N, CA, C and O atoms as a DFTB+ gen file, in Angstrom:
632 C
 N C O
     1  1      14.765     -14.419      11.626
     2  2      13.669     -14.269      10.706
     3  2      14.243     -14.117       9.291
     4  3      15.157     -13.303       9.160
     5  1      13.969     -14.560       8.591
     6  2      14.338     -15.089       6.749
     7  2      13.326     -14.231       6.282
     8  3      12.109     -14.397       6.348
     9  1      14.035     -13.191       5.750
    10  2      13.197     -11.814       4.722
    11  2      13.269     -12.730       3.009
    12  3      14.230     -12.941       2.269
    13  1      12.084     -13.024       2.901
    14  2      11.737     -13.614       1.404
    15  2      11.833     -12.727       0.109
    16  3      11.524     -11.549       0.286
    17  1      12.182     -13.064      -1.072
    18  2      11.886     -12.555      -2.145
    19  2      10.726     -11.436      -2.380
    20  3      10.693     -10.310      -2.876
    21  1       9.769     -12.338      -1.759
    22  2       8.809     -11.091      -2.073
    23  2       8.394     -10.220      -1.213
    24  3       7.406      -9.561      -1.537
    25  1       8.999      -9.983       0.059
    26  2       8.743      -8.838       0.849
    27  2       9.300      -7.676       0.038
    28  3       8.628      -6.702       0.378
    29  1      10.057      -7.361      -0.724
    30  2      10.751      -6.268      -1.366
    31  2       9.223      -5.414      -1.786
    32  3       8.782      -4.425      -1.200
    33  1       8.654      -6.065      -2.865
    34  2       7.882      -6.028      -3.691
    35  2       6.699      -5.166      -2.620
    36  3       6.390      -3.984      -2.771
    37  1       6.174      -6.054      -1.571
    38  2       5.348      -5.506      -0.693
    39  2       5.745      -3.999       0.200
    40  3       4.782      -3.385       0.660
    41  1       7.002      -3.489       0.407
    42  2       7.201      -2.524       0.906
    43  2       7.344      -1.312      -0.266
    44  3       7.799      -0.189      -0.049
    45  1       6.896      -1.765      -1.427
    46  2       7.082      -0.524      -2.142
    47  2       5.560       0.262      -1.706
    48  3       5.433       1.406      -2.143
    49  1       4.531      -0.243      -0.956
    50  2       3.099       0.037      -0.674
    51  2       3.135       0.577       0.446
    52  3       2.074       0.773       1.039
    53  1       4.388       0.961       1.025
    54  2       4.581       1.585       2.423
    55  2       3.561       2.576       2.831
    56  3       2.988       2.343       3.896
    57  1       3.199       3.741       2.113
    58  2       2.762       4.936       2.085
    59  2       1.459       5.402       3.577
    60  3       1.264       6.298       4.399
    61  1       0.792       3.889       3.070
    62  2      -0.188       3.497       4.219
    63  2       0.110       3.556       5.545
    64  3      -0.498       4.046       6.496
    65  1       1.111       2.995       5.456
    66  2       1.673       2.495       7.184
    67  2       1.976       3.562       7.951
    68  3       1.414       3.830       9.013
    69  1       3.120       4.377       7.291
    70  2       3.473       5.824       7.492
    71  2       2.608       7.010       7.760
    72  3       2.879       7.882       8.585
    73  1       1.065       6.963       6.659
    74  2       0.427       8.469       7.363
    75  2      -0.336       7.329       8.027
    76  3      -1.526       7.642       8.064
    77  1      -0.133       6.196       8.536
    78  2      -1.010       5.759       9.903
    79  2      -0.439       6.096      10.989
    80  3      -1.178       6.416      11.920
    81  1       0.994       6.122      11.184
    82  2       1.530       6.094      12.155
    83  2       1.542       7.233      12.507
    84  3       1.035       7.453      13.607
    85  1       2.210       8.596      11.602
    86  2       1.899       9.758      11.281
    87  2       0.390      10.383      12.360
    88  3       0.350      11.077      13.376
    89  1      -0.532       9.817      11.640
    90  2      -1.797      10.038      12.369
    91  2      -2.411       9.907      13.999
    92  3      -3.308      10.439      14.654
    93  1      -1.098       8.613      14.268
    94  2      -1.457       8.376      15.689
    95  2      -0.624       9.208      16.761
    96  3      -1.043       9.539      17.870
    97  1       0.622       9.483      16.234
    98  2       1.631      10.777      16.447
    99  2       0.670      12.052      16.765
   100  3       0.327      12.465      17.872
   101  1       0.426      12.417      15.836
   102  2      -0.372      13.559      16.120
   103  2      -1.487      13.507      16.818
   104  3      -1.846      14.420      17.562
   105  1      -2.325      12.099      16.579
   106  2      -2.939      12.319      17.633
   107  2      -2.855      12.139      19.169
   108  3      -3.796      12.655      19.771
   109  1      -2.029      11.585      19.843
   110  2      -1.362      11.387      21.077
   111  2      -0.784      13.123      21.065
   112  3      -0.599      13.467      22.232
   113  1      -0.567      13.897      20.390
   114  2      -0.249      15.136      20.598
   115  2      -1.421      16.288      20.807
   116  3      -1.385      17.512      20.936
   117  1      -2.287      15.476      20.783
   118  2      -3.690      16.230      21.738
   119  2      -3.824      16.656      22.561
   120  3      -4.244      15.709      23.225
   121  1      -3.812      17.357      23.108
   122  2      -3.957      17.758      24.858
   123  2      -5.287      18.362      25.333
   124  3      -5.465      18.047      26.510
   125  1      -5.697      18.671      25.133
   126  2      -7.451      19.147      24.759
   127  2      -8.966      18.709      24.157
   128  3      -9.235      19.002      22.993
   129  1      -9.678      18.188      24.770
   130  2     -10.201      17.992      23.626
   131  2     -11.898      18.356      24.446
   132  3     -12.161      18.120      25.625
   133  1     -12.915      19.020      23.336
   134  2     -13.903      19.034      24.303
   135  2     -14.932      18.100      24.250
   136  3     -15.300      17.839      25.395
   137  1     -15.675      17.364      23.230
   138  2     -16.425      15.813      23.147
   139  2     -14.834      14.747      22.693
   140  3     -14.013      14.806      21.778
   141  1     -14.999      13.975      23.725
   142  2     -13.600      12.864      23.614
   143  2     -13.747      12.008      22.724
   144  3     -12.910      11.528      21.960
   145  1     -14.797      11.819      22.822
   146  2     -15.217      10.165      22.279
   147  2     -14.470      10.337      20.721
   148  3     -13.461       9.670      20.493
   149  1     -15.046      11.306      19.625
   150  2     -14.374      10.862      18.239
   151  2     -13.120      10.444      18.395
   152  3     -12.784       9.376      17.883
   153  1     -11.642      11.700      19.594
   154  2     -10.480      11.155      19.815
   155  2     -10.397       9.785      20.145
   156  3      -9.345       9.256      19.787
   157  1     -11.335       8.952      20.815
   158  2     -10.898       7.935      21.423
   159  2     -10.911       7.104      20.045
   160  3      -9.927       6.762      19.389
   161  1     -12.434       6.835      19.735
   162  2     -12.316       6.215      18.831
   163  2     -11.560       6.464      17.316
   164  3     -11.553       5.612      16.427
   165  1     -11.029       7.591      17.228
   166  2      -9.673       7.982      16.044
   167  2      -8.556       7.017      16.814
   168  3      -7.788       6.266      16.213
   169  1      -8.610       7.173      18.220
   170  2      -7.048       6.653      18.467
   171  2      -7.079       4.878      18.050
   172  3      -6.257       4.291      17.347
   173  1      -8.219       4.331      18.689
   174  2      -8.337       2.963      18.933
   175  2      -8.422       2.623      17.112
   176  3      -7.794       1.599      16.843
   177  1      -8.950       3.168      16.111
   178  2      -8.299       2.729      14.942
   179  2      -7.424       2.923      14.301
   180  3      -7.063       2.182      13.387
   181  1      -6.930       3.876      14.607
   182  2      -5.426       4.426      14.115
   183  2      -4.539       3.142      14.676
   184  3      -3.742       2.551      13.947
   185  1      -4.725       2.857      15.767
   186  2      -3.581       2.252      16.391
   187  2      -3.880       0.419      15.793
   188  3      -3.098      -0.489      15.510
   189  1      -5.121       0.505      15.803
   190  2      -5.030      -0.833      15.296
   191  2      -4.830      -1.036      13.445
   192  3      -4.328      -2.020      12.902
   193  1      -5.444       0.331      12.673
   194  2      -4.766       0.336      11.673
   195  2      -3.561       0.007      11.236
   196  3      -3.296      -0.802      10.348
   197  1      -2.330       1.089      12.315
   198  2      -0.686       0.446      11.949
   199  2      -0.333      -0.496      12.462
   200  3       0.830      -0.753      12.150
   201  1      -0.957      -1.491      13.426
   202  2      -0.661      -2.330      14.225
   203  2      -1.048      -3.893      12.846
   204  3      -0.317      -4.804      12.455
   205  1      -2.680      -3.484      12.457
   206  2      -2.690      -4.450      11.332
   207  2      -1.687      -4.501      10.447
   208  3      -0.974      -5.468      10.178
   209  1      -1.655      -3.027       9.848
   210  2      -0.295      -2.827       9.132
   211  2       1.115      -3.709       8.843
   212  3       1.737      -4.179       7.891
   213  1       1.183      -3.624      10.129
   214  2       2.326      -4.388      10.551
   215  2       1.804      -5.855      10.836
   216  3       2.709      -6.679      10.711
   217  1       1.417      -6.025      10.947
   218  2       0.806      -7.715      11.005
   219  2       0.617      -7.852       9.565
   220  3       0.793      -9.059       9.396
   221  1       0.382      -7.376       8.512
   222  2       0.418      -7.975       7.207
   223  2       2.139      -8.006       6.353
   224  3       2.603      -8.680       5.433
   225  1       2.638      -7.004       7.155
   226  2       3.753      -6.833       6.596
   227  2       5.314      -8.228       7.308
   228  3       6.435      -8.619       6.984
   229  1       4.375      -8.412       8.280
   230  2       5.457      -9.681       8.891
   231  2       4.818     -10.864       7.734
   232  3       5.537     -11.704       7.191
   233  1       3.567     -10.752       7.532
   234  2       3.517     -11.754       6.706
   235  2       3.912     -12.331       5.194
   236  3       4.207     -13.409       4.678
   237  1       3.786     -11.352       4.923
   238  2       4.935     -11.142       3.660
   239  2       6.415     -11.119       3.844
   240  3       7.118     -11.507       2.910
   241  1       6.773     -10.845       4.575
   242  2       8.407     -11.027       5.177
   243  2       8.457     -12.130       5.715
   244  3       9.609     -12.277       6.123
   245  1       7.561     -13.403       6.057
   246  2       8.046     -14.006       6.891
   247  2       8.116     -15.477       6.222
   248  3       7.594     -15.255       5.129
   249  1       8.449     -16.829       6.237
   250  2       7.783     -18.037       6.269
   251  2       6.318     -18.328       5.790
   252  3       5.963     -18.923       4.773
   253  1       5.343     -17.603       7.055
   254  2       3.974     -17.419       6.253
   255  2       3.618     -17.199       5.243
   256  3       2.390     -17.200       5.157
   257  1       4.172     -16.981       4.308
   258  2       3.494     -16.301       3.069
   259  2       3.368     -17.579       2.298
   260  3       2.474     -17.867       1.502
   261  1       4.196     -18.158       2.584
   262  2       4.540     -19.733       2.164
   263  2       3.732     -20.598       2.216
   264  3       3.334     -21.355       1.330
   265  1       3.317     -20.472       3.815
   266  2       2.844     -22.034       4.547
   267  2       1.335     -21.560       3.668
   268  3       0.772     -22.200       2.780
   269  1       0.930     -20.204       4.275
   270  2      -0.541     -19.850       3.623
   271  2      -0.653     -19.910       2.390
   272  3      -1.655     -20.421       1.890
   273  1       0.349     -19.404       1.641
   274  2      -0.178     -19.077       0.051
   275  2      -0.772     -18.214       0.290
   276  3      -1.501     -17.736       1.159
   277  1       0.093     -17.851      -1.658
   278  2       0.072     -16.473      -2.318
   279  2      -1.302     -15.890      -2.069
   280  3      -1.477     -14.885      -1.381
   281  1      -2.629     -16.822      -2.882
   282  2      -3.641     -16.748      -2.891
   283  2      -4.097     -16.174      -1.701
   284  3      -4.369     -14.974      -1.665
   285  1      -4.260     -17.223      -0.280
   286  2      -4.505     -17.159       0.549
   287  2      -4.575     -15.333       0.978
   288  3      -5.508     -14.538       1.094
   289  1      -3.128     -15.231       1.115
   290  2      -2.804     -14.060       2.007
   291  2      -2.956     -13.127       0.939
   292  3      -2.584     -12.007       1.289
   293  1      -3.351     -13.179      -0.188
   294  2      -3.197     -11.982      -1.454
   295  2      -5.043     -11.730      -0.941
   296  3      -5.444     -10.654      -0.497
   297  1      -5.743     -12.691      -1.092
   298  2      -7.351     -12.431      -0.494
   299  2      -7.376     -11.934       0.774
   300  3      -7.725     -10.787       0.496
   301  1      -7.302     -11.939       1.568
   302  2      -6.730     -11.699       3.078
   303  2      -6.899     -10.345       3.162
   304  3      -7.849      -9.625       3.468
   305  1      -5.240     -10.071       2.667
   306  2      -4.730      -8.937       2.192
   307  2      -5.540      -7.741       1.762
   308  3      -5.304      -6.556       1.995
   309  1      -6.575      -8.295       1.067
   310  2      -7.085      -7.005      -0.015
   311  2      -8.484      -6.999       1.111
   312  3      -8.864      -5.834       1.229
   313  1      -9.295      -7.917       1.912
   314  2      -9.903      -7.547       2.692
   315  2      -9.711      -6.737       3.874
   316  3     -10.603      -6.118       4.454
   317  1      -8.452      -6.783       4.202
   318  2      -8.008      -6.579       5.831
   319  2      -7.842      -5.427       5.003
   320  3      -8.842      -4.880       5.466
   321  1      -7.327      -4.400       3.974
   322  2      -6.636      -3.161       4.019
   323  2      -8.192      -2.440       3.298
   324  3      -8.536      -1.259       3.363
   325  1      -8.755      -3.316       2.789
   326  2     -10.281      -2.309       2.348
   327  2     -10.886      -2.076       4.197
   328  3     -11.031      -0.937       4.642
   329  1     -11.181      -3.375       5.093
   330  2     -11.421      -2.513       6.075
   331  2     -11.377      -1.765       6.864
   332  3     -12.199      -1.126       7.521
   333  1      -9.670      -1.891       6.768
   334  2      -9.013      -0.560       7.414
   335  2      -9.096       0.639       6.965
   336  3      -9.003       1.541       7.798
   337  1      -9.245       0.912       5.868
   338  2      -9.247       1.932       5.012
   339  2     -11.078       2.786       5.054
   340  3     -11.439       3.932       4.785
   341  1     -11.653       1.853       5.406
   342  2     -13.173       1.953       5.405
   343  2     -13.148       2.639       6.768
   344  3     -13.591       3.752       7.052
   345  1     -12.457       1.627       7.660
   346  2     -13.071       2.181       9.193
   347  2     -12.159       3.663       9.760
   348  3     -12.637       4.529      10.492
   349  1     -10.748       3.648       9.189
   350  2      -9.987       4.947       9.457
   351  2     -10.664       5.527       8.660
   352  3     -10.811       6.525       9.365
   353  1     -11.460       5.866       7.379
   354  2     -12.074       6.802       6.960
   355  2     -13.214       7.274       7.939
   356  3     -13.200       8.456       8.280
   357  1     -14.265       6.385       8.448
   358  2     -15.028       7.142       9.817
   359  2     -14.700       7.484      10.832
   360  3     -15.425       8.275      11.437
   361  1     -13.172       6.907      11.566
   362  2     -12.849       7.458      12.638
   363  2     -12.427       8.883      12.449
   364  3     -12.316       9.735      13.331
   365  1     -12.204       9.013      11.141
   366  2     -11.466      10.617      10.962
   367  2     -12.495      11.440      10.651
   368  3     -12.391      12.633      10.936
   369  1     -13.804      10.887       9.939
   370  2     -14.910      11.692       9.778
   371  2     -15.325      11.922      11.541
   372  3     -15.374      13.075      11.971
   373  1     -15.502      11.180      12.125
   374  2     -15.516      11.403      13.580
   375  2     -14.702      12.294      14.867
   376  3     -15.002      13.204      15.640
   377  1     -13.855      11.691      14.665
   378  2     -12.571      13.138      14.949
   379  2     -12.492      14.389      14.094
   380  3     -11.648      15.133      14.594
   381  1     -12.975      14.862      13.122
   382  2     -12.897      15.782      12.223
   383  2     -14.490      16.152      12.724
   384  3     -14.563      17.381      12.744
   385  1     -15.339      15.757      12.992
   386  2     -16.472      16.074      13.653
   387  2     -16.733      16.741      15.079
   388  3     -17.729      17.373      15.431
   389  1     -15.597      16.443      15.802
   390  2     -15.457      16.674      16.946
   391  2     -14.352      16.617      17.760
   392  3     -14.362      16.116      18.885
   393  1     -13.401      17.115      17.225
   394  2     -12.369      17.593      17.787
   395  2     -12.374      19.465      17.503
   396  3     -12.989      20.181      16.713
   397  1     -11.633      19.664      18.297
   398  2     -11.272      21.312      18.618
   399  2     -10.787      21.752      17.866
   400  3     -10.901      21.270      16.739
   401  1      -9.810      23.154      18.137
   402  2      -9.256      23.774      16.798
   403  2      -7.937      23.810      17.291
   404  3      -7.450      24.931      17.430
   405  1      -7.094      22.604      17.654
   406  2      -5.951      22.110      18.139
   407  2      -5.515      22.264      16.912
   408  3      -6.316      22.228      15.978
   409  1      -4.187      22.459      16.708
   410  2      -3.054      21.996      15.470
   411  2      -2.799      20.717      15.195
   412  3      -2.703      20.250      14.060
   413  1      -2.636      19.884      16.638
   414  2      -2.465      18.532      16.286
   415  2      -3.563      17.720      16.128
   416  3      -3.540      16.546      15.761
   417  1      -4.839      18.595      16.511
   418  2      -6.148      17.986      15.723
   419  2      -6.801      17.784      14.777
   420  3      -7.712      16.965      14.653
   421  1      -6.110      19.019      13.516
   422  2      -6.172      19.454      12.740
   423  2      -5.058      18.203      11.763
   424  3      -5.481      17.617      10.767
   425  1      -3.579      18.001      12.344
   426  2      -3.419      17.231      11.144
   427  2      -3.349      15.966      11.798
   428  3      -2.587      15.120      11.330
   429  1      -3.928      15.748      12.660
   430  2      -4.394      14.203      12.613
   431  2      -5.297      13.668      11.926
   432  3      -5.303      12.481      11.599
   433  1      -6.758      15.090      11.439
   434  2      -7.085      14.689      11.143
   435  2      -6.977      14.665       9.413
   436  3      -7.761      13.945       8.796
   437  1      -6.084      15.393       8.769
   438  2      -5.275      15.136       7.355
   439  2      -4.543      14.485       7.151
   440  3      -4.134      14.345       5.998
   441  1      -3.965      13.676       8.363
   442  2      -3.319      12.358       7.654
   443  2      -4.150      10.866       8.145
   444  3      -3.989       9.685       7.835
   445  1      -5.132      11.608       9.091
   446  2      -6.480      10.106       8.640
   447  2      -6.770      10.211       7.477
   448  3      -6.690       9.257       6.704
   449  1      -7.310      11.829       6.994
   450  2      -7.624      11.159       5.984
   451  2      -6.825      10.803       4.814
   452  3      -7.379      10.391       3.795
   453  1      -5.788      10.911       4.881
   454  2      -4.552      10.778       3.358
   455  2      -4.406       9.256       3.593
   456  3      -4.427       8.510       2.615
   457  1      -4.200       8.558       5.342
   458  2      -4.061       7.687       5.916
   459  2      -5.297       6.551       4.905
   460  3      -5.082       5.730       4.013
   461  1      -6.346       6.930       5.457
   462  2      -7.591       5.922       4.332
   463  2      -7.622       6.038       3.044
   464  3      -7.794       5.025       2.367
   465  1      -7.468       7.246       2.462
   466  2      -7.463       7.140       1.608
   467  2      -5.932       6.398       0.269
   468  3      -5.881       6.151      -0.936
   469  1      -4.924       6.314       1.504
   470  2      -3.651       5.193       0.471
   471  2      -4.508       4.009       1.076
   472  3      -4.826       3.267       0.146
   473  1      -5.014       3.541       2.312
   474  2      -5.083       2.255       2.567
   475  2      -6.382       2.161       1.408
   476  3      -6.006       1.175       0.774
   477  1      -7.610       2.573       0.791
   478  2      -8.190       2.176       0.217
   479  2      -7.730       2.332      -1.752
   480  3      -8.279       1.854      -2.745
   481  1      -6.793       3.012      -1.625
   482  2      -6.478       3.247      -2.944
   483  2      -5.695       1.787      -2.642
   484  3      -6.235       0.816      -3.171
   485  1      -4.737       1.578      -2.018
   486  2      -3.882       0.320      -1.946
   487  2      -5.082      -1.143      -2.294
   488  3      -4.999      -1.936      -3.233
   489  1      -6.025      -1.115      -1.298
   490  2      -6.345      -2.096      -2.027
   491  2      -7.681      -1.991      -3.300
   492  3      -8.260      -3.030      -3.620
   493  1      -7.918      -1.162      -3.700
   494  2      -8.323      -1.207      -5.339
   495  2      -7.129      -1.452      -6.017
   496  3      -7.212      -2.463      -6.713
   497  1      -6.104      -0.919      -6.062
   498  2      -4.853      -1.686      -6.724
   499  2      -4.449      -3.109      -6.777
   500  3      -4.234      -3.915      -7.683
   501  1      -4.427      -3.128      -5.673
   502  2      -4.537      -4.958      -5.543
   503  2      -5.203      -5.634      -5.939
   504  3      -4.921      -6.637      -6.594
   505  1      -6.453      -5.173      -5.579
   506  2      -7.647      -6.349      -6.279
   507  2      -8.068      -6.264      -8.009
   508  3      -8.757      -7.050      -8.660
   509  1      -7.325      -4.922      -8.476
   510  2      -7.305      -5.015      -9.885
   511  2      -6.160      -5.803     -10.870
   512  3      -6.169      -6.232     -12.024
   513  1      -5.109      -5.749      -9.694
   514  2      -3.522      -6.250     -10.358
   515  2      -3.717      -7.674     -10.306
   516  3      -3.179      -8.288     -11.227
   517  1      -4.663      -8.688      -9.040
   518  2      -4.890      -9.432      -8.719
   519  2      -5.802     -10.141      -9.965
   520  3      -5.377     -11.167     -10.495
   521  1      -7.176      -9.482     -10.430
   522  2      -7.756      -9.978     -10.841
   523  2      -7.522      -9.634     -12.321
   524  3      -8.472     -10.054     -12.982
   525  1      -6.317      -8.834     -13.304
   526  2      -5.453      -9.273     -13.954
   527  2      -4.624     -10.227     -14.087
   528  3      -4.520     -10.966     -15.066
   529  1      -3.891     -10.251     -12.933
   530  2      -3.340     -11.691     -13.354
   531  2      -3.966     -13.174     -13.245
   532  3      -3.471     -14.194     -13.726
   533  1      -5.146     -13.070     -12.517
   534  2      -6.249     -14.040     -12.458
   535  2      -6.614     -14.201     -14.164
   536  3      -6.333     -15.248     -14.746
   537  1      -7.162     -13.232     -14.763
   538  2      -7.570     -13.678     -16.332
   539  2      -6.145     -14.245     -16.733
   540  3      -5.898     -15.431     -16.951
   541  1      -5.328     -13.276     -16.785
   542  2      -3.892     -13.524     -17.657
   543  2      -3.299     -15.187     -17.575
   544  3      -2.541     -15.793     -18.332
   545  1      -3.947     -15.581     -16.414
   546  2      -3.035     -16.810     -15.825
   547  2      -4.191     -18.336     -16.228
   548  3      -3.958     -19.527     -16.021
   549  1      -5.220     -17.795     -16.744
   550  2      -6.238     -18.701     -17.434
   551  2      -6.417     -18.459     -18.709
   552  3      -6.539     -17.309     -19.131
   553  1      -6.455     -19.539     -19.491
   554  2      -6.760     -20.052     -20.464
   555  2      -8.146     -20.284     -20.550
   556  3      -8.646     -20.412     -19.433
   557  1      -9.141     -20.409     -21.718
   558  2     -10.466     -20.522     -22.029
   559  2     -11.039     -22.314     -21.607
   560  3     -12.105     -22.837     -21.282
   561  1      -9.366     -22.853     -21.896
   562  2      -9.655     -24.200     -21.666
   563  2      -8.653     -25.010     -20.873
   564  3      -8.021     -25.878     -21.475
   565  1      -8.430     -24.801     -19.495
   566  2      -6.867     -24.746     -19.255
   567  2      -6.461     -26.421     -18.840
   568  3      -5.355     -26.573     -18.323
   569  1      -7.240     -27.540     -19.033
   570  2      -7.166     -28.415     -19.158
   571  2      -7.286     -29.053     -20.226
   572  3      -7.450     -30.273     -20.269
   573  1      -7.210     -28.229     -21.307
   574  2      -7.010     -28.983     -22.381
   575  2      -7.929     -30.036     -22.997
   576  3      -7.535     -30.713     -23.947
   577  1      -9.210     -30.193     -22.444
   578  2      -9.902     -31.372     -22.155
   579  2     -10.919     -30.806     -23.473
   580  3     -11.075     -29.656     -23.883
   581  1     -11.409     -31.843     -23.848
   582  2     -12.149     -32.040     -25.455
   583  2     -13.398     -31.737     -25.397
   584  3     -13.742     -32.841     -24.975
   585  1     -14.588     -31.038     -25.483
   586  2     -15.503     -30.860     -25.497
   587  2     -16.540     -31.708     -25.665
   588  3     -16.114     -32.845     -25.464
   589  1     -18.370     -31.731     -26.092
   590  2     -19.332     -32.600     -26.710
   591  2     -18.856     -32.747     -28.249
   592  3     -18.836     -33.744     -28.971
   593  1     -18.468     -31.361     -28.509
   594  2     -18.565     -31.232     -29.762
   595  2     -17.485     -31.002     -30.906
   596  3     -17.552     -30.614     -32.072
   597  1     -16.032     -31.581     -29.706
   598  2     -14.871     -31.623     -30.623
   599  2     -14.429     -33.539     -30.265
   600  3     -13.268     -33.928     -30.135
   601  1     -15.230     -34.130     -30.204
   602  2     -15.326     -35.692     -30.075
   603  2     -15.860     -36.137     -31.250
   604  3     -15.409     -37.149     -31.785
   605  1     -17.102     -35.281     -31.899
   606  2     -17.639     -35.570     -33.169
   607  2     -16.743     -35.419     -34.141
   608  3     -15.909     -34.514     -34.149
   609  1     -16.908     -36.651     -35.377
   610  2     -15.742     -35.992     -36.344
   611  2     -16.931     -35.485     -37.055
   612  3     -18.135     -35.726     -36.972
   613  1     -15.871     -34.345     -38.117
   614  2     -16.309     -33.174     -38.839
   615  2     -17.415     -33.798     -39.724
   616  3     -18.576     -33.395     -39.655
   617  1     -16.997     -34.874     -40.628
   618  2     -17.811     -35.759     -41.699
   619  2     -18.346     -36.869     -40.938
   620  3     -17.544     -37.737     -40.594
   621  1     -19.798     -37.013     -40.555
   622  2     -20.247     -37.978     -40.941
   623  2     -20.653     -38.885     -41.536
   624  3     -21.758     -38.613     -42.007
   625  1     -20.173     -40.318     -41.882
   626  2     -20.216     -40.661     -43.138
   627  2     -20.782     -42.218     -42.435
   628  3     -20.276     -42.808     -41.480
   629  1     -21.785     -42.565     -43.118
   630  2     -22.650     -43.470     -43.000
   631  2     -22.516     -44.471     -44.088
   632  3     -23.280     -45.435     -44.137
């Protein structure tokens, strides 16, 4: 596997991945619980949180980033980590709803939420850095092309 130029760049955004994983740690360190269901459903997004995680991060490390384009996977990108960030924010409102007074329930459920809250800070960053360099990278006229009203000459003279 050929680590590209710009995977560097993408792992400085780690922060996410880590209190995801973090989160699923602790929560597999449950042993108790008395309504299950929020645990289940904390676990089943946690796990697919770092699991996406990692599926965006091969893509930036890999060939793909290439074949797809920047564009491509930069849009992608900023959808897949707003919904992760959206849906680990309710699984933890959910587990924080109904989990016990476990220790490891307790910071599973503080690094869900630190967990959503980098994945949604991550992508407002993106989609602002993004749609900076979107203006920056256009011109008013970027084809150069002549208008109705720069075809007319200035003097009409009859």
């Amino acid at each position: 596997m050929k680590l590209l130029s710009h995977c560097p760049s993408y792992l400085k955004n780690h922060g996410s991945q880590i209190l995801s994983l973090l989160a699923v740690i602790c929560e597999e360190m449950v042993e108790n619980c008395i309504n299950c269901g929020g645990l289940y459903f904390f676990e089943f997004i946690s796990c697919a949180a770092f699991l996406l995680s990692l599926l965006i991060l091969c893509v930036y490390c890999t060939n793909a980033y290439e074949v797809f384009g920047k564009d491509k996977v930069g849009n992608v990108n900023i959808w897949l980590v707003s919904a992760i960030g959206v849906c680990f924010l309710v699984a933890t409102i959910a587990l924080s709803a109904t989990s016990s007074e476990s220790a490891a329930g307790k910071a599973a459920c503080v690094f869900g939420f630190l967990a959503s809250t980098a994945f949604i800070a991550e992508s407002i960053t993106d989609y602002f850095h993004r749609r900076k360099q979107h203006v920056d990278g256009h011109s008013e006229n970027p084809a150069h092309t002549l208008g109705a009203t720069e075809n007319q000459p200035l003097n009409q003279q009859n």
